[in-house]
Amino acid sequence: MALKPDSYVVLNDGYKMPVIGFGTYAPDTYTKEQALESTKVAIEAGYRHIDGAFLYRNEVQVGQAIRSKIADGTVKREEIFYTGKLWGNNQAPERVRIGLEKSLKDLQLDYLDLFLIHFPVEFKPGDDLFPVDENGKLIFHNTDIRETWKAMEACRDAGLVRSIGVSNFNRRQLELILNMPGLKYKPVCNQVECHIFLNQSKLLEFCKSQDIVLVGYSVLGSSRVKGGVDQDSPKVLEDPILNTVAKKLSRSPAQVAMRYLLQRGIVALAKSFTPERIKQNFQALDFKLSDEDMKSLDEVNKNLRYLSIHPWKESPKYPYHDEY
Ligand code: NDP
């Protein structure tokens, strides 16, 4: 696939999604000011796809960065592709629009380019993002995901979002939506963890067969947040095969890790709040891996998921009990 800095995939609803996205989730060790400055650097470096979420608690700053780059003439609003996400406390149909409007208000934008159900797992409806009972246990909820989807469709019909999709769904959960009676809009994408250690070949094949784009997150191996990610797990960017390929091509391991996904038709998100790395990662677009390199990277797969989120396993909607 020949990729250029403005390369995009055409979604099943006709809108275009740039193939590299700038990730805005950052652990608490980073400041909100860094989210603001880094998003500006990303737009200056050429990123047009920005991945955010209400959960990341920085949509105020990310929105400010986007608007400032529009105001100074670097980009037009229609050139930016912003993704927002509905958190699990807002999956009850009557709360979906409330969740969306909170993001729009924080961002100070009139519409989102893409709105995703962030995770199939649902929590008790309300303003609390992680509601717990008197014993400190998370309170799960179980709205039929098809009801949530109908409310997502209504947000699209209201002109508040251009495209709608899902994130962290397994095949069965995707099929629930695809097969629902009266489906108006198919999900345009499924955003899932995807990298050389979890290459998602089966889910990718299924998504392609349904004209659903697979968007990969934690492509560089995630921020490895303590308590969330097993600190003993191997690191993507230190993998010997990845490093051998990178060295041969005089590229960075991060660029090769991203390029591996791009050449398989996956949209790659990458987060960095370091200006040099932000620029470096965007240059995953200007080189090519040979079939042989792709094959050797295929073999690195270990079905290793960094973000399994074990405390959510008790939810009836936990997605990772299934093989894919
Ligand atoms: P990534 O895999 O993008 O990795 C981020 C880490 O890699 C940071 O520690 C960053 O450090 C470091 N890094 C970035 N570039 C380089 C480089 N060139 N060389 C070495 N290290 C580098 O992590 P995320 O898990 O954040 O995934 C990306 C995005 O995907 C998120 O920000 C978010 O938008 C989205 N996401 C979505 C999820 C979902 O449930 N839908 C879940 C998780 C992520 P530094 O910043 O200090 O440079």
GROMACS .gro file of N, CA and C and ligand atoms in nm, residues 21-27 30 34 38 50-53 55-56 85 87 116-119 166-168 191-195 216-224 237 252-255 258 269-278 280-281 307 309 320, ligand 1:
model
  228
   21GLY      N    1  -0.326   0.822   1.375
   21GLY     CA    2  -0.397   0.908   1.470
   21GLY      C    3  -0.309   0.941   1.589
   22PHE      N    4  -0.330   1.060   1.643
   22PHE     CA    5  -0.255   1.103   1.760
   22PHE      C    6  -0.334   1.066   1.886
   23GLY      N    7  -0.274   0.984   1.972
   23GLY     CA    8  -0.340   0.941   2.097
   23GLY      C    9  -0.326   1.046   2.204
   24THR      N   10  -0.433   1.071   2.278
   24THR     CA   11  -0.427   1.177   2.380
   24THR      C   12  -0.441   1.125   2.522
   25TYR      N   13  -0.454   0.992   2.538
   25TYR     CA   14  -0.459   0.942   2.675
   25TYR      C   15  -0.319   0.950   2.737
   26ALA      N   16  -0.309   1.002   2.857
   26ALA     CA   17  -0.180   1.003   2.926
   26ALA      C   18  -0.203   0.975   3.074
   27PRO      N   19  -0.113   0.899   3.135
   27PRO     CA   20  -0.125   0.874   3.279
   27PRO      C   21  -0.112   1.005   3.359
   30TYR      N   22   0.163   1.296   3.366
   30TYR     CA   23   0.171   1.407   3.271
   30TYR      C   24   0.069   1.513   3.311
   34GLN      N   25   0.050   1.958   2.918
   34GLN     CA   26   0.123   1.878   2.818
   34GLN      C   27   0.030   1.824   2.710
   38SER      N   28   0.112   1.923   2.339
   38SER     CA   29   0.145   1.809   2.251
   38SER      C   30   0.047   1.798   2.136
   50ILE      N   31  -0.715   1.283   1.554
   50ILE     CA   32  -0.685   1.296   1.698
   50ILE      C   33  -0.783   1.209   1.775
   51ASP      N   34  -0.726   1.122   1.859
   51ASP     CA   35  -0.808   1.027   1.932
   51ASP      C   36  -0.821   1.070   2.077
   52GLY      N   37  -0.943   1.096   2.118
   52GLY     CA   38  -0.966   1.139   2.256
   52GLY      C   39  -1.079   1.064   2.320
   53ALA      N   40  -1.113   1.104   2.442
   53ALA     CA   41  -1.225   1.042   2.513
   53ALA      C   42  -1.257   1.124   2.637
   55LEU      N   43  -1.318   1.000   2.913
   55LEU     CA   44  -1.246   0.933   3.022
   55LEU      C   45  -1.105   0.992   3.045
   56TYR      N   46  -1.045   1.046   2.941
   56TYR     CA   47  -0.905   1.093   2.954
   56TYR      C   48  -0.895   1.225   3.030
   85LYS      N   49  -1.533   0.936   2.281
   85LYS     CA   50  -1.585   0.805   2.325
   85LYS      C   51  -1.682   0.816   2.442
   87TRP      N   52  -1.835   0.680   2.769
   87TRP     CA   53  -1.791   0.594   2.879
   87TRP      C   54  -1.907   0.507   2.930
  116LEU      N   55  -1.743   0.678   1.958
  116LEU     CA   56  -1.735   0.533   1.981
  116LEU      C   57  -1.796   0.495   2.115
  117ILE      N   58  -1.853   0.377   2.123
  117ILE     CA   59  -1.881   0.317   2.254
  117ILE      C   60  -1.743   0.272   2.303
  118HIS      N   61  -1.695   0.331   2.411
  118HIS     CA   62  -1.555   0.315   2.452
  118HIS      C   63  -1.521   0.169   2.486
  119PHE      N   64  -1.613   0.104   2.554
  119PHE     CA   65  -1.588  -0.033   2.601
  119PHE      C   66  -1.724  -0.098   2.619
  166VAL      N   67  -1.740   0.149   1.744
  166VAL     CA   68  -1.724   0.084   1.875
  166VAL      C   69  -1.575   0.065   1.905
  167SER      N   70  -1.550   0.029   2.029
  167SER     CA   71  -1.412   0.004   2.072
  167SER      C   72  -1.413  -0.111   2.171
  168ASN      N   73  -1.314  -0.196   2.160
  168ASN     CA   74  -1.296  -0.310   2.251
  168ASN      C   75  -1.409  -0.412   2.242
  191GLN      N   76  -1.216  -0.004   1.750
  191GLN     CA   77  -1.084   0.037   1.798
  191GLN      C   78  -1.041  -0.059   1.910
  192VAL      N   79  -0.932  -0.129   1.887
  192VAL     CA   80  -0.889  -0.233   1.983
  192VAL      C   81  -0.737  -0.229   2.003
  193GLU      N   82  -0.694  -0.293   2.111
  193GLU     CA   83  -0.549  -0.305   2.133
  193GLU      C   84  -0.489  -0.387   2.018
  194CYS      N   85  -0.382  -0.338   1.961
  194CYS     CA   86  -0.322  -0.408   1.846
  194CYS      C   87  -0.175  -0.366   1.831
  195HIS      N   88  -0.088  -0.464   1.830
  195HIS     CA   89   0.056  -0.438   1.816
  195HIS      C   90   0.123  -0.569   1.776
  216GLY      N   91  -0.602   0.046   1.567
  216GLY     CA   92  -0.520  -0.014   1.671
  216GLY      C   93  -0.474   0.088   1.774
  217TYR      N   94  -0.486   0.049   1.901
  217TYR     CA   95  -0.428   0.134   2.007
  217TYR      C   96  -0.319   0.056   2.080
  218SER      N   97  -0.240   0.128   2.159
  218SER     CA   98  -0.123   0.071   2.229
  218SER      C   99  -0.029   0.002   2.130
  219VAL      N  100  -0.021   0.060   2.014
  219VAL     CA  101   0.062   0.010   1.903
  219VAL      C  102   0.210   0.006   1.944
  220LEU      N  103   0.250   0.099   2.032
  220LEU     CA  104   0.390   0.106   2.076
  220LEU      C  105   0.410   0.029   2.207
  221GLY      N  106   0.304  -0.036   2.252
  221GLY     CA  107   0.317  -0.115   2.374
  221GLY      C  108   0.258  -0.048   2.497
  222SER      N  109   0.182   0.060   2.476
  222SER     CA  110   0.110   0.131   2.582
  222SER      C  111   0.203   0.209   2.674
  223SER      N  112   0.142   0.283   2.766
  223SER     CA  113   0.222   0.362   2.862
  223SER      C  114   0.262   0.277   2.983
  224ARG      N  115   0.223   0.151   2.984
  224ARG     CA  116   0.262   0.055   3.089
  224ARG      C  117   0.234   0.110   3.229
  237LEU      N  118   0.868  -0.218   2.210
  237LEU     CA  119   0.977  -0.145   2.143
  237LEU      C  120   1.115  -0.206   2.168
  252SER      N  121   1.320   0.397   1.339
  252SER     CA  122   1.310   0.368   1.483
  252SER      C  123   1.218   0.248   1.502
  253PRO      N  124   1.233   0.177   1.614
  253PRO     CA  125   1.141   0.065   1.641
  253PRO      C  126   0.996   0.112   1.642
  254ALA      N  127   0.969   0.233   1.691
  254ALA     CA  128   0.831   0.283   1.695
  254ALA      C  129   0.775   0.297   1.553
  255GLN      N  130   0.857   0.349   1.463
  255GLN     CA  131   0.809   0.365   1.325
  255GLN      C  132   0.779   0.230   1.261
  258MET      N  133   0.455   0.081   1.399
  258MET     CA  134   0.336   0.144   1.339
  258MET      C  135   0.317   0.100   1.195
  269LEU      N  136  -0.293   0.429   1.600
  269LEU     CA  137  -0.287   0.542   1.692
  269LEU      C  138  -0.153   0.538   1.763
  270ALA      N  139  -0.096   0.651   1.792
  270ALA     CA  140   0.027   0.653   1.872
  270ALA      C  141   0.023   0.776   1.961
  271LYS      N  142   0.058   0.754   2.086
  271LYS     CA  143   0.062   0.866   2.181
  271LYS      C  144   0.205   0.900   2.216
  272SER      N  145   0.239   1.026   2.207
  272SER     CA  146   0.362   1.074   2.267
  272SER      C  147   0.340   1.218   2.307
  273PHE      N  148   0.392   1.254   2.421
  273PHE     CA  149   0.389   1.395   2.461
  273PHE      C  150   0.532   1.452   2.455
  274THR      N  151   0.617   1.388   2.373
  274THR     CA  152   0.754   1.434   2.353
  274THR      C  153   0.766   1.483   2.209
  275PRO      N  154   0.792   1.613   2.188
  275PRO     CA  155   0.787   1.668   2.051
  275PRO      C  156   0.864   1.587   1.947
  276GLU      N  157   0.986   1.547   1.977
  276GLU     CA  158   1.065   1.473   1.878
  276GLU      C  159   0.998   1.342   1.838
  277ARG      N  160   0.943   1.273   1.939
  277ARG     CA  161   0.877   1.145   1.910
  277ARG      C  162   0.746   1.165   1.834
  278ILE      N  163   0.676   1.273   1.866
  278ILE     CA  164   0.550   1.302   1.795
  278ILE      C  165   0.580   1.311   1.645
  280GLN      N  166   0.859   1.203   1.487
  280GLN     CA  167   0.917   1.076   1.441
  280GLN      C  168   0.805   0.974   1.407
  281ASN      N  169   0.706   0.964   1.495
  281ASN     CA  170   0.602   0.863   1.475
  281ASN      C  171   0.521   0.890   1.347
  307LEU      N  172  -0.381  -0.458   2.819
  307LEU     CA  173  -0.494  -0.398   2.893
  307LEU      C  174  -0.610  -0.497   2.903
  309ILE      N  175  -0.771  -0.556   3.189
  309ILE     CA  176  -0.860  -0.498   3.290
  309ILE      C  177  -0.935  -0.607   3.368
  320TYR      N  178  -1.321  -1.000   2.669
  320TYR     CA  179  -1.203  -1.083   2.641
  320TYR      C  180  -1.211  -1.227   2.689
  325NDP     P1  181   0.117   0.385   2.290
  325NDP     O1  182   0.131   0.243   2.252
  325NDP     O2  183   0.088   0.485   2.185
  325NDP     O3  184   0.250   0.422   2.370
  325NDP     C1  185   0.264   0.539   2.442
  325NDP     C2  186   0.398   0.533   2.513
  325NDP     O4  187   0.504   0.519   2.418
  325NDP     C3  188   0.427   0.657   2.593
  325NDP     O5  189   0.492   0.616   2.711
  325NDP     C4  190   0.522   0.736   2.504
  325NDP     O6  191   0.608   0.818   2.580
  325NDP     C5  192   0.598   0.624   2.436
  325NDP     N1  193   0.647   0.660   2.301
  325NDP     C6  194   0.579   0.726   2.205
  325NDP     N2  195   0.652   0.739   2.093
  325NDP     C7  196   0.771   0.681   2.119
  325NDP     C8  197   0.889   0.663   2.043
  325NDP     N3  198   0.898   0.708   1.918
  325NDP     N4  199   0.993   0.597   2.100
  325NDP     C9  200   0.983   0.551   2.226
  325NDP     N5  201   0.874   0.564   2.303
  325NDP    C10  202   0.768   0.629   2.250
  325NDP     O7  203   0.010   0.394   2.407
  325NDP     P2  204  -0.141   0.419   2.437
  325NDP     O8  205  -0.186   0.303   2.516
  325NDP     O9  206  -0.152   0.555   2.493
  325NDP    O10  207  -0.219   0.415   2.298
  325NDP    C11  208  -0.231   0.525   2.209
  325NDP    C12  209  -0.369   0.589   2.214
  325NDP    O11  210  -0.470   0.495   2.188
  325NDP    C13  211  -0.409   0.649   2.348
  325NDP    O12  212  -0.341   0.768   2.379
  325NDP    C14  213  -0.557   0.661   2.331
  325NDP    O13  214  -0.587   0.775   2.251
  325NDP    C15  215  -0.589   0.532   2.257
  325NDP     N6  216  -0.628   0.423   2.348
  325NDP    C16  217  -0.758   0.377   2.341
  325NDP    C17  218  -0.804   0.279   2.426
  325NDP    C18  219  -0.945   0.231   2.417
  325NDP    O14  220  -0.991   0.163   2.509
  325NDP     N7  221  -1.016   0.261   2.311
  325NDP    C19  222  -0.716   0.219   2.528
  325NDP    C20  223  -0.581   0.268   2.523
  325NDP    C21  224  -0.541   0.366   2.436
  325NDP     P3  225   0.603   0.983   2.579
  325NDP    O15  226   0.462   1.025   2.570
  325NDP    O16  227   0.665   1.018   2.709
  325NDP    O17  228   0.685   1.024   2.460
   0.00000   0.00000   0.00000
